[in-house]
């Protein structure tokens, strides 16, 4: 087998080149090739310096994640980096593309680093529940200081070449098109000079920087094990020798690697990629061209949906019924763009560029030349069927007609057209310009090329798409339903909104079910008859307690929207309980978990049994990216496995729930969902 690593001699400089598409991952064959290449350079007396670079679109983009959990293959990355670190000749890393994870650590084992301006360098292992375990937590603080190292390892966002040069991570930013020549010239300049080795430096302790970092990022890191492990390793770099620090790094790495959080985060890493695959659709299916998009509705959803396409450079025609609604919606879109520009998230000219692609109109007829039309109107079947009947007459042949419905039957909507094969559900999550999830609802007659086109398009607009079948609420909202039903029952039996919400927040959710109700609006779906009070929610809505927008919902809110338990809500709950002759009893936190979270798992199993989701990992992706399920728990179906399926089944049966047959079978057989 030909090695993915080769060497080229340039007089007294040896260039070691990795060519292992697509991203030069540091797999066993690459590591063996690097070992051989450096051995060649070190042993040849006529070679005075070595340059390490990569062919293709990137420097080493990280370890080969497919090797995780498998028996190690020699040589290990540590051995290769130790050889580089001990080299008697200067080694220069020539970086383009991305140097991530093990790629960054490989660059750190070199004596010098040069990079093109477009290069990005970082250690994102924390996002997989890990830490850079090949010396990254020890070399970085010794090179760039504790403060910069903490940002890189415990947050995991890469830094551009210019910033890398400012903090001392890169020695020189070189020409975009002359990387190899500039790296060779730089290497020659180092011949004969004392060799800088990061491992021989001391990191300066900075307890104030550590304390400030923990304070600034406490909320972001809440519940995660890996950030704190990374922090401990950075602290160790300033407390002893390099060898001592490496021992701490190894111990912490192995704890994380064997823990459930990293397993969960790696599960989602692969699950996200798997979700893009459609079991019965050839990945080579020709796609329909999408050069112009129509969006019906300029409200919160319609405006947010439009922004996704405008940000991707796709022209949008947006339709409203009234001019004031159209002006209001487009005004919100512009303000959103301008706010992002003011915060530096997009370029200063991006708002004008995006809005320049937008065509506002009051006429549906202006959608006639669109390749994809998405409706984001009121969630009512009659309204949507009437609209799709009109679109059937207006849209050009081959145009994809999509509904942003979050609950309704896409097949019934499609039946109102003469081309049901062109109809698909595209369920965006609010705010649509921010939330990453897109549920792509496959109707009974949805054409395969329509499905493939929408899935491919989702990547272009930076969404994580999951295919769902037609059922009430699809995947996410269908699973949300039993949670809400049980949460309401628990209120009647003795739990408080704050107890139920606390259990969910402590579990890792961004908010509990009643906090979510207050944020979304207690009045959503309310029948609007104050005299008709059939539930606690009806009673709150009748009193104008519509949530945060009214400073009163399940909680009371101050002017800064800080929540406090509401005595009035406690009275309403007590009144309903007494009229229902339900005795108040003590509700444990575990019962709340069993009745609100185990029931979600049970519903997920039913969804899989019915074929409304392709795989259990797709269900997990929906909940991670659409509902804020903590990624360190891996989604509800993965979490159920770590919780123990027999325990989940026992909890459901204890509360007299009908257990999904597949869930019960998996629990009894020791299998998986």
Short mmCIF file of N, CA, C and O in Angstrom, two decimals, residues 14 329 369 535:
data_model
loop_
_atom_site.label_atom_id
_atom_site.label_comp_id
_atom_site.label_asym_id
_atom_site.label_seq_id
_atom_site.Cartn_x
_atom_site.Cartn_y
_atom_site.Cartn_z
N UNK A 14 14.17 19.34 3.94
CA UNK A 14 13.29 18.22 3.57
C UNK A 14 11.84 18.63 3.87
O UNK A 14 11.54 19.06 4.98
N UNK A 329 -42.62 43.32 8.81
CA UNK A 329 -41.81 42.11 8.74
C UNK A 329 -40.44 42.34 8.13
O UNK A 329 -39.43 41.88 8.66
N UNK A 369 -42.18 32.56 -10.68
CA UNK A 369 -40.86 32.14 -11.18
C UNK A 369 -39.99 31.52 -10.09
O UNK A 369 -38.80 31.29 -10.29
N UNK A 535 -59.17 24.30 31.98
CA UNK A 535 -57.83 23.87 32.38
C UNK A 535 -57.14 25.02 33.11
O UNK A 535 -57.60 26.17 33.09
#
